[in-house]
């Protein structure tokens, strides 16, 4: 994963969006990514070039976009962090879901693996107590 140590927040967002679109649609296109991320198509093309150089996506000009196995792994990890943070903000801090989603998008890139593990433990303990176990 040495190539991925230098992924920007934006690059992680691209991977997450490509994964999400891939679950909804059979094929992911540059224009789909641009629409979802609210950016222009040349911006997507530039990002895909960098991600392809890192072997995280497969994309040829005018073709569909596909995550590599490593790209999918990173996208899943980012989504896991996002969902965990959003759940914490909504269920523990009682923040409204729209605000929690926006905040989770910003926080997901900077939280350490240790913090993620502690949040998981906290939420699991809270759910256990809630269920009376």
PDB file of C-alpha atoms in Angstrom:
ATOM      1  CA  UNK A   1       0.000   0.000   0.000  1.00  0.00           C
ATOM      2  CA  UNK A   2       2.962   2.358  -0.270  1.00  0.00           C
ATOM      3  CA  UNK A   3       1.440   4.160  -3.258  1.00  0.00           C
ATOM      4  CA  UNK A   4      -1.715   4.827  -1.297  1.00  0.00           C
ATOM      5  CA  UNK A   5      -0.003   6.511   1.625  1.00  0.00           C
ATOM      6  CA  UNK A   6      -0.087   9.712  -0.414  1.00  0.00           C
ATOM      7  CA  UNK A   7      -3.789   9.660  -1.315  1.00  0.00           C
ATOM      8  CA  UNK A   8      -5.452  13.005  -0.811  1.00  0.00           C
ATOM      9  CA  UNK A   9      -8.889  13.418   0.729  1.00  0.00           C
ATOM     10  CA  UNK A  10     -10.188  14.093  -2.752  1.00  0.00           C
ATOM     11  CA  UNK A  11      -8.686  10.871  -4.123  1.00  0.00           C
ATOM     12  CA  UNK A  12     -10.318   8.892  -1.329  1.00  0.00           C
ATOM     13  CA  UNK A  13     -13.611  10.599  -2.184  1.00  0.00           C
ATOM     14  CA  UNK A  14     -13.244   9.575  -5.830  1.00  0.00           C
ATOM     15  CA  UNK A  15     -12.702   5.944  -4.830  1.00  0.00           C
ATOM     16  CA  UNK A  16     -15.697   6.049  -2.506  1.00  0.00           C
ATOM     17  CA  UNK A  17     -17.937   7.581  -5.196  1.00  0.00           C
ATOM     18  CA  UNK A  18     -16.790   5.119  -7.876  1.00  0.00           C
ATOM     19  CA  UNK A  19     -17.564   2.244  -5.520  1.00  0.00           C
ATOM     20  CA  UNK A  20     -20.986   3.646  -4.651  1.00  0.00           C
ATOM     21  CA  UNK A  21     -21.868   4.258  -8.307  1.00  0.00           C
ATOM     22  CA  UNK A  22     -20.632   0.780  -9.211  1.00  0.00           C
ATOM     23  CA  UNK A  23     -23.101  -0.699  -6.754  1.00  0.00           C
ATOM     24  CA  UNK A  24     -25.977   1.287  -8.297  1.00  0.00           C
ATOM     25  CA  UNK A  25     -25.100   0.977 -11.988  1.00  0.00           C
ATOM     26  CA  UNK A  26     -23.628  -1.682 -14.208  1.00  0.00           C
ATOM     27  CA  UNK A  27     -21.074   0.768 -15.633  1.00  0.00           C
ATOM     28  CA  UNK A  28     -19.463   3.853 -14.103  1.00  0.00           C
ATOM     29  CA  UNK A  29     -18.699   6.706 -16.480  1.00  0.00           C
ATOM     30  CA  UNK A  30     -16.714   9.903 -16.044  1.00  0.00           C
ATOM     31  CA  UNK A  31     -19.869  11.993 -16.367  1.00  0.00           C
ATOM     32  CA  UNK A  32     -21.549   9.954 -13.584  1.00  0.00           C
ATOM     33  CA  UNK A  33     -18.632  10.658 -11.252  1.00  0.00           C
ATOM     34  CA  UNK A  34     -18.600  14.362 -12.188  1.00  0.00           C
ATOM     35  CA  UNK A  35     -22.316  14.672 -11.518  1.00  0.00           C
ATOM     36  CA  UNK A  36     -22.126  12.887  -8.166  1.00  0.00           C
ATOM     37  CA  UNK A  37     -19.118  14.896  -6.979  1.00  0.00           C
ATOM     38  CA  UNK A  38     -20.370  18.165  -8.486  1.00  0.00           C
ATOM     39  CA  UNK A  39     -17.136  18.746 -10.430  1.00  0.00           C
ATOM     40  CA  UNK A  40     -16.306  19.164 -14.109  1.00  0.00           C
ATOM     41  CA  UNK A  41     -15.433  16.145 -16.262  1.00  0.00           C
ATOM     42  CA  UNK A  42     -11.805  17.264 -16.878  1.00  0.00           C
ATOM     43  CA  UNK A  43     -11.282  17.251 -13.100  1.00  0.00           C
ATOM     44  CA  UNK A  44     -12.516  13.671 -12.954  1.00  0.00           C
ATOM     45  CA  UNK A  45     -10.278  12.671 -15.857  1.00  0.00           C
ATOM     46  CA  UNK A  46      -7.237  14.167 -14.100  1.00  0.00           C
ATOM     47  CA  UNK A  47      -8.050  12.377 -10.865  1.00  0.00           C
ATOM     48  CA  UNK A  48      -8.605   9.075 -12.677  1.00  0.00           C
ATOM     49  CA  UNK A  49      -5.206   9.392 -14.330  1.00  0.00           C
ATOM     50  CA  UNK A  50      -3.542   9.701 -10.925  1.00  0.00           C
ATOM     51  CA  UNK A  51      -5.603   6.847  -9.481  1.00  0.00           C
ATOM     52  CA  UNK A  52      -4.742   4.653 -12.486  1.00  0.00           C
ATOM     53  CA  UNK A  53      -1.032   5.400 -11.991  1.00  0.00           C
ATOM     54  CA  UNK A  54      -1.459   4.183  -8.408  1.00  0.00           C
ATOM     55  CA  UNK A  55      -3.174   1.044  -9.743  1.00  0.00           C
ATOM     56  CA  UNK A  56      -6.424   1.873  -7.931  1.00  0.00           C
ATOM     57  CA  UNK A  57      -8.678   2.223 -10.988  1.00  0.00           C
ATOM     58  CA  UNK A  58      -8.802   0.951 -14.538  1.00  0.00           C
ATOM     59  CA  UNK A  59      -9.825   3.572 -17.071  1.00  0.00           C
ATOM     60  CA  UNK A  60      -9.030   4.199 -20.694  1.00  0.00           C
ATOM     61  CA  UNK A  61     -10.095   7.375 -22.468  1.00  0.00           C
ATOM     62  CA  UNK A  62     -13.829   7.256 -23.325  1.00  0.00           C
ATOM     63  CA  UNK A  63     -14.232   3.962 -21.457  1.00  0.00           C
ATOM     64  CA  UNK A  64     -15.922   2.926 -18.233  1.00  0.00           C
ATOM     65  CA  UNK A  65     -14.241   3.315 -14.851  1.00  0.00           C
ATOM     66  CA  UNK A  66     -13.561   0.304 -12.681  1.00  0.00           C
ATOM     67  CA  UNK A  67     -11.872  -0.026  -9.296  1.00  0.00           C
ATOM     68  CA  UNK A  68      -9.001  -2.451  -8.955  1.00  0.00           C
ATOM     69  CA  UNK A  69      -9.054  -4.860  -6.034  1.00  0.00           C
ATOM     70  CA  UNK A  70      -6.808  -2.504  -4.078  1.00  0.00           C
ATOM     71  CA  UNK A  71      -8.951   0.509  -5.025  1.00  0.00           C
ATOM     72  CA  UNK A  72     -12.076  -1.292  -3.852  1.00  0.00           C
ATOM     73  CA  UNK A  73     -10.391  -2.194  -0.570  1.00  0.00           C
ATOM     74  CA  UNK A  74      -9.522   1.458   0.090  1.00  0.00           C
ATOM     75  CA  UNK A  75     -13.000   2.641  -0.973  1.00  0.00           C
ATOM     76  CA  UNK A  76     -14.591   0.156   1.439  1.00  0.00           C
ATOM     77  CA  UNK A  77     -12.348   1.330   4.272  1.00  0.00           C
ATOM     78  CA  UNK A  78     -13.230   4.990   3.632  1.00  0.00           C
ATOM     79  CA  UNK A  79     -16.942   4.127   3.520  1.00  0.00           C
ATOM     80  CA  UNK A  80     -16.623   2.133   6.758  1.00  0.00           C
ATOM     81  CA  UNK A  81     -15.020   5.122   8.495  1.00  0.00           C
ATOM     82  CA  UNK A  82     -17.664   7.443   7.067  1.00  0.00           C
ATOM     83  CA  UNK A  83     -20.562   5.263   8.224  1.00  0.00           C
ATOM     84  CA  UNK A  84     -19.059   4.788  11.674  1.00  0.00           C
ATOM     85  CA  UNK A  85     -18.498   8.515  12.182  1.00  0.00           C
ATOM     86  CA  UNK A  86     -21.965   9.389  10.878  1.00  0.00           C
ATOM     87  CA  UNK A  87     -23.518   6.800  13.204  1.00  0.00           C
ATOM     88  CA  UNK A  88     -21.592   8.224  16.170  1.00  0.00           C
ATOM     89  CA  UNK A  89     -22.623  11.791  15.332  1.00  0.00           C
ATOM     90  CA  UNK A  90     -26.286  10.846  14.865  1.00  0.00           C
ATOM     91  CA  UNK A  91     -26.779   8.306  17.648  1.00  0.00           C
ATOM     92  CA  UNK A  92     -24.405   9.507  20.330  1.00  0.00           C
ATOM     93  CA  UNK A  93     -24.150  13.248  19.792  1.00  0.00           C
ATOM     94  CA  UNK A  94     -27.723  13.539  18.445  1.00  0.00           C
ATOM     95  CA  UNK A  95     -26.690  15.639  15.446  1.00  0.00           C
ATOM     96  CA  UNK A  96     -29.257  15.837  12.657  1.00  0.00           C
ATOM     97  CA  UNK A  97     -28.528  13.334   9.851  1.00  0.00           C
ATOM     98  CA  UNK A  98     -27.829  15.927   7.131  1.00  0.00           C
ATOM     99  CA  UNK A  99     -25.255  17.733   9.252  1.00  0.00           C
ATOM    100  CA  UNK A 100     -23.794  14.434  10.457  1.00  0.00           C
ATOM    101  CA  UNK A 101     -23.318  13.239   6.860  1.00  0.00           C
ATOM    102  CA  UNK A 102     -21.541  16.460   5.873  1.00  0.00           C
ATOM    103  CA  UNK A 103     -19.337  16.367   8.969  1.00  0.00           C
ATOM    104  CA  UNK A 104     -18.550  12.672   8.487  1.00  0.00           C
ATOM    105  CA  UNK A 105     -17.288  13.470   4.971  1.00  0.00           C
ATOM    106  CA  UNK A 106     -14.718  15.837   6.417  1.00  0.00           C
ATOM    107  CA  UNK A 107     -13.729  13.783   9.436  1.00  0.00           C
ATOM    108  CA  UNK A 108     -13.422  10.417   7.640  1.00  0.00           C
ATOM    109  CA  UNK A 109     -10.116  11.372   6.038  1.00  0.00           C
ATOM    110  CA  UNK A 110      -8.289  12.499   9.134  1.00  0.00           C
ATOM    111  CA  UNK A 111      -9.328  10.057  11.826  1.00  0.00           C
ATOM    112  CA  UNK A 112      -6.656   7.580  12.920  1.00  0.00           C
ATOM    113  CA  UNK A 113      -7.122   3.803  12.907  1.00  0.00           C
ATOM    114  CA  UNK A 114      -6.900   3.848  16.723  1.00  0.00           C
ATOM    115  CA  UNK A 115      -9.793   6.316  16.940  1.00  0.00           C
ATOM    116  CA  UNK A 116     -11.838   4.230  14.503  1.00  0.00           C
ATOM    117  CA  UNK A 117     -11.310   1.116  16.640  1.00  0.00           C
ATOM    118  CA  UNK A 118     -12.293   2.986  19.813  1.00  0.00           C
ATOM    119  CA  UNK A 119     -15.433   4.340  18.149  1.00  0.00           C
ATOM    120  CA  UNK A 120     -16.345   0.807  17.089  1.00  0.00           C
ATOM    121  CA  UNK A 121     -15.863  -0.419  20.653  1.00  0.00           C
ATOM    122  CA  UNK A 122     -17.916   2.446  22.067  1.00  0.00           C
ATOM    123  CA  UNK A 123     -20.814   1.939  19.669  1.00  0.00           C
ATOM    124  CA  UNK A 124     -20.780  -1.835  20.169  1.00  0.00           C
ATOM    125  CA  UNK A 125     -20.822  -1.373  23.972  1.00  0.00           C
ATOM    126  CA  UNK A 126     -23.674   1.126  23.717  1.00  0.00           C
ATOM    127  CA  UNK A 127     -25.676  -1.266  21.517  1.00  0.00           C
ATOM    128  CA  UNK A 128     -25.019  -4.123  23.931  1.00  0.00           C
ATOM    129  CA  UNK A 129     -26.247  -2.014  26.865  1.00  0.00           C
ATOM    130  CA  UNK A 130     -29.269  -0.842  24.864  1.00  0.00           C
ATOM    131  CA  UNK A 131     -30.189  -4.473  24.175  1.00  0.00           C
ATOM    132  CA  UNK A 132     -29.794  -5.374  27.845  1.00  0.00           C
ATOM    133  CA  UNK A 133     -27.039  -7.893  27.277  1.00  0.00           C
TER     134      UNK A 133
END
